Amino acid sequence: MIRYFFISLFLAVFAALAILGFRGSFTTNRPIEIFPDMDHQAKFRPQSPTDFYANGSAARAPIDGTVAREMPAQNDYLHTGKIGDKWGDGIPLPIDADAMKRGQERFTINCAVCHGPAAYGNGIVKEYGLSTVANLQVARIRYMADGEIFNTITHGKNTMNAYGPNISVEDRWKIIAYLRAVQRSQNTLLSELPESLRAKYTPAAK
Ligand code: HEC
């Protein structure tokens, strides 16, 4: 009795292997799929036609007002630094002492490591080999439009990474306001100071 059991077990295994095996061989027939998993899905592929939608296209346009992640929610100066297709100038936020403090704090955390506390491009990172760090006290950057600097912080530039994902829009502008103060602190004529302060400083020797 037990012998017949083994014979039929052997035949069953042989038949199963004969039908389901040979996965490495080529055939033009459709495979027998015992477990089709998710090989066949009712889905639309991009760029392919479909009868389902009236215009015959499987691709759908985004719903009006949809904004992709990481894209500026608005296209205005505050979010892009641009007015029309030119860099704008000016800080589009009210700047008071608190805003400057915030800018100082954020600049110290995010920028000073590379650009240095007084923005001369001599931060600690430079000593460790990032030799391309820009000196932000040069005339080109001092007279650069605020909007262009906003864009550099947001998207990075050449060898500087983008800080848009890490620093909020408002903080980026406050950093610029503070950077302007830092630049000013290194480039002010004695005659531009209020009279009461002049006595405290001696002009640098020419
Ligand atoms: C990890 C180092 C690093 C940090 C942090 C960093 N920068 Fe830079 N930055 C650079 C380097 C490097 C350059 C020079 C880019 C180039 O032209 O290759 C640069 C260039 C610049 C420029 C000049 C861009 C131009 O148009 O030439 C500005 C402005 C600037 N950084 C502002 C900032 C501000 C503001 C922050 C803080 C939010 C900041 N950077 C943080 C490395 C850094």
Short mmCIF file of C-alpha atoms in Angstrom, two decimals, residues 63-206:
data_model
loop_
_atom_site.label_atom_id
_atom_site.label_comp_id
_atom_site.label_asym_id
_atom_site.label_seq_id
_atom_site.Cartn_x
_atom_site.Cartn_y
_atom_site.Cartn_z
CA ILE A 63 -5.69 70.17 -11.11
CA ASP A 64 -5.73 73.97 -11.26
CA GLY A 65 -3.76 75.51 -8.42
CA THR A 66 -1.69 72.38 -7.72
CA VAL A 67 1.85 73.20 -6.55
CA ALA A 68 4.66 70.66 -6.72
CA ARG A 69 6.67 70.17 -3.53
CA GLU A 70 9.82 72.28 -3.29
CA MET A 71 8.44 74.78 -5.76
CA PRO A 72 7.83 78.32 -4.60
CA ALA A 73 4.23 78.48 -3.51
CA GLN A 74 4.02 81.89 -5.05
CA ASN A 75 5.90 83.43 -7.84
CA ASP A 76 6.35 86.78 -6.14
CA TYR A 77 9.45 88.68 -5.03
CA LEU A 78 9.26 87.28 -1.48
CA HIS A 79 9.59 83.70 -2.75
CA THR A 80 11.86 84.10 -5.77
CA GLY A 81 13.92 87.26 -5.30
CA LYS A 82 12.77 88.30 -8.75
CA ILE A 83 10.63 91.16 -9.92
CA GLY A 84 9.53 90.27 -13.42
CA ASP A 85 12.60 88.58 -14.85
CA LYS A 86 15.14 90.75 -13.00
CA TRP A 87 16.62 90.41 -9.50
CA GLY A 88 14.81 92.72 -7.14
CA ASP A 89 16.41 94.79 -4.41
CA GLY A 90 15.19 95.42 -0.88
CA ILE A 91 14.02 93.20 1.98
CA PRO A 92 10.34 92.37 1.51
CA LEU A 93 9.71 92.02 5.26
CA PRO A 94 9.53 94.53 8.06
CA ILE A 95 13.01 94.56 9.63
CA ASP A 96 13.22 95.55 13.29
CA ALA A 97 15.71 94.73 16.03
CA ASP A 98 14.17 91.28 16.58
CA ALA A 99 14.41 90.45 12.88
CA MET A 100 18.08 91.51 12.88
CA LYS A 101 18.75 89.34 15.94
CA ARG A 102 17.13 86.41 14.18
CA GLY A 103 19.18 87.14 11.05
CA GLN A 104 22.36 87.27 13.10
CA GLU A 105 21.56 83.98 14.78
CA ARG A 106 20.69 82.24 11.50
CA PHE A 107 23.73 83.70 9.72
CA THR A 108 25.97 82.49 12.53
CA ILE A 109 24.48 79.01 12.39
CA ASN A 110 24.16 78.58 8.64
CA CYS A 111 26.66 80.84 6.91
CA ALA A 112 29.50 81.81 9.24
CA VAL A 113 31.02 78.32 9.23
CA CYS A 114 32.05 78.97 5.65
CA HIS A 115 31.86 82.71 5.10
CA GLY A 116 33.20 83.72 8.51
CA PRO A 117 31.54 85.87 11.21
CA ALA A 118 32.38 89.09 9.35
CA ALA A 119 31.67 87.49 5.94
CA TYR A 120 35.26 87.74 4.67
CA GLY A 121 35.04 84.18 3.39
CA ASN A 122 37.35 82.91 6.13
CA GLY A 123 35.11 80.55 8.12
CA ILE A 124 36.39 77.41 9.78
CA VAL A 125 35.33 75.22 6.83
CA LYS A 126 37.72 77.06 4.57
CA GLU A 127 40.60 76.00 6.78
CA TYR A 128 39.49 72.42 6.26
CA GLY A 129 39.78 72.63 2.51
CA LEU A 130 36.72 74.23 0.91
CA SER A 131 38.91 76.77 -0.82
CA THR A 132 36.26 78.28 -3.09
CA VAL A 133 34.28 79.99 -0.28
CA ALA A 134 33.43 83.49 -1.45
CA ASN A 135 34.40 86.66 0.37
CA LEU A 136 31.08 88.50 0.80
CA GLN A 137 32.81 91.82 1.60
CA VAL A 138 33.89 92.39 -2.00
CA ALA A 139 32.14 95.14 -3.94
CA ARG A 140 30.51 92.67 -6.33
CA ILE A 141 28.55 91.07 -3.49
CA ARG A 142 28.01 94.32 -1.59
CA TYR A 143 26.29 95.82 -4.61
CA MET A 144 24.61 92.59 -5.67
CA ALA A 145 20.79 92.77 -5.62
CA ASP A 146 19.23 91.29 -2.49
CA GLY A 147 17.08 89.09 -4.70
CA GLU A 148 20.12 87.46 -6.28
CA ILE A 149 21.55 86.65 -2.84
CA PHE A 150 18.14 85.26 -1.85
CA ASN A 151 18.36 83.03 -4.89
CA THR A 152 21.89 81.89 -3.98
CA ILE A 153 20.74 80.91 -0.48
CA THR A 154 17.68 79.16 -1.89
CA HIS A 155 19.25 77.24 -4.77
CA GLY A 156 22.99 77.42 -4.08
CA LYS A 157 25.55 78.55 -6.61
CA ASN A 158 28.43 76.65 -8.21
CA THR A 159 30.21 75.04 -5.25
CA MET A 160 27.77 76.34 -2.61
CA ASN A 161 24.87 74.06 -1.71
CA ALA A 162 21.22 75.09 -1.63
CA TYR A 163 19.92 76.15 1.77
CA GLY A 164 16.33 76.60 0.64
CA PRO A 165 15.19 73.29 2.15
CA ASN A 166 16.72 74.15 5.55
CA ILE A 167 16.08 77.85 6.02
CA SER A 168 12.59 79.34 5.87
CA VAL A 169 11.81 82.09 3.36
CA GLU A 170 11.51 84.69 6.14
CA ASP A 171 14.81 83.63 7.74
CA ARG A 172 16.59 83.87 4.37
CA TRP A 173 15.57 87.52 4.08
CA LYS A 174 16.53 88.22 7.69
CA ILE A 175 19.94 86.68 7.02
CA ILE A 176 20.34 89.04 4.05
CA ALA A 177 19.33 92.03 6.19
CA TYR A 178 21.95 91.00 8.73
CA LEU A 179 24.56 90.36 6.03
CA ARG A 180 23.96 93.89 4.76
CA ALA A 181 24.66 95.20 8.27
CA VAL A 182 27.85 93.12 8.46
CA GLN A 183 28.98 94.48 5.10
CA ARG A 184 28.13 98.00 6.17
CA SER A 185 30.08 97.56 9.40
CA GLN A 186 33.23 97.00 7.34
CA ASN A 187 32.61 99.71 4.78
CA THR A 188 31.37 102.83 6.52
CA LEU A 189 32.98 106.24 6.24
CA LEU A 190 33.56 108.11 9.45
CA SER A 191 31.51 110.95 8.02
CA GLU A 192 28.53 108.57 7.67
CA LEU A 193 28.40 107.88 11.40
CA PRO A 194 26.23 109.97 13.69
CA GLU A 195 28.37 112.73 15.28
CA SER A 196 27.98 111.18 18.71
CA LEU A 197 29.76 107.99 17.57
CA ARG A 198 32.59 109.48 15.53
CA ALA A 199 34.86 110.16 18.45
CA LYS A 200 34.88 106.43 19.29
CA TYR A 201 36.57 105.46 16.03
CA THR A 202 39.79 106.40 14.34
CA PRO A 203 39.74 106.04 10.57
CA ALA A 204 41.95 103.22 9.26
CA ALA A 205 45.28 104.44 7.90
CA LYS A 206 45.23 104.68 4.12
#
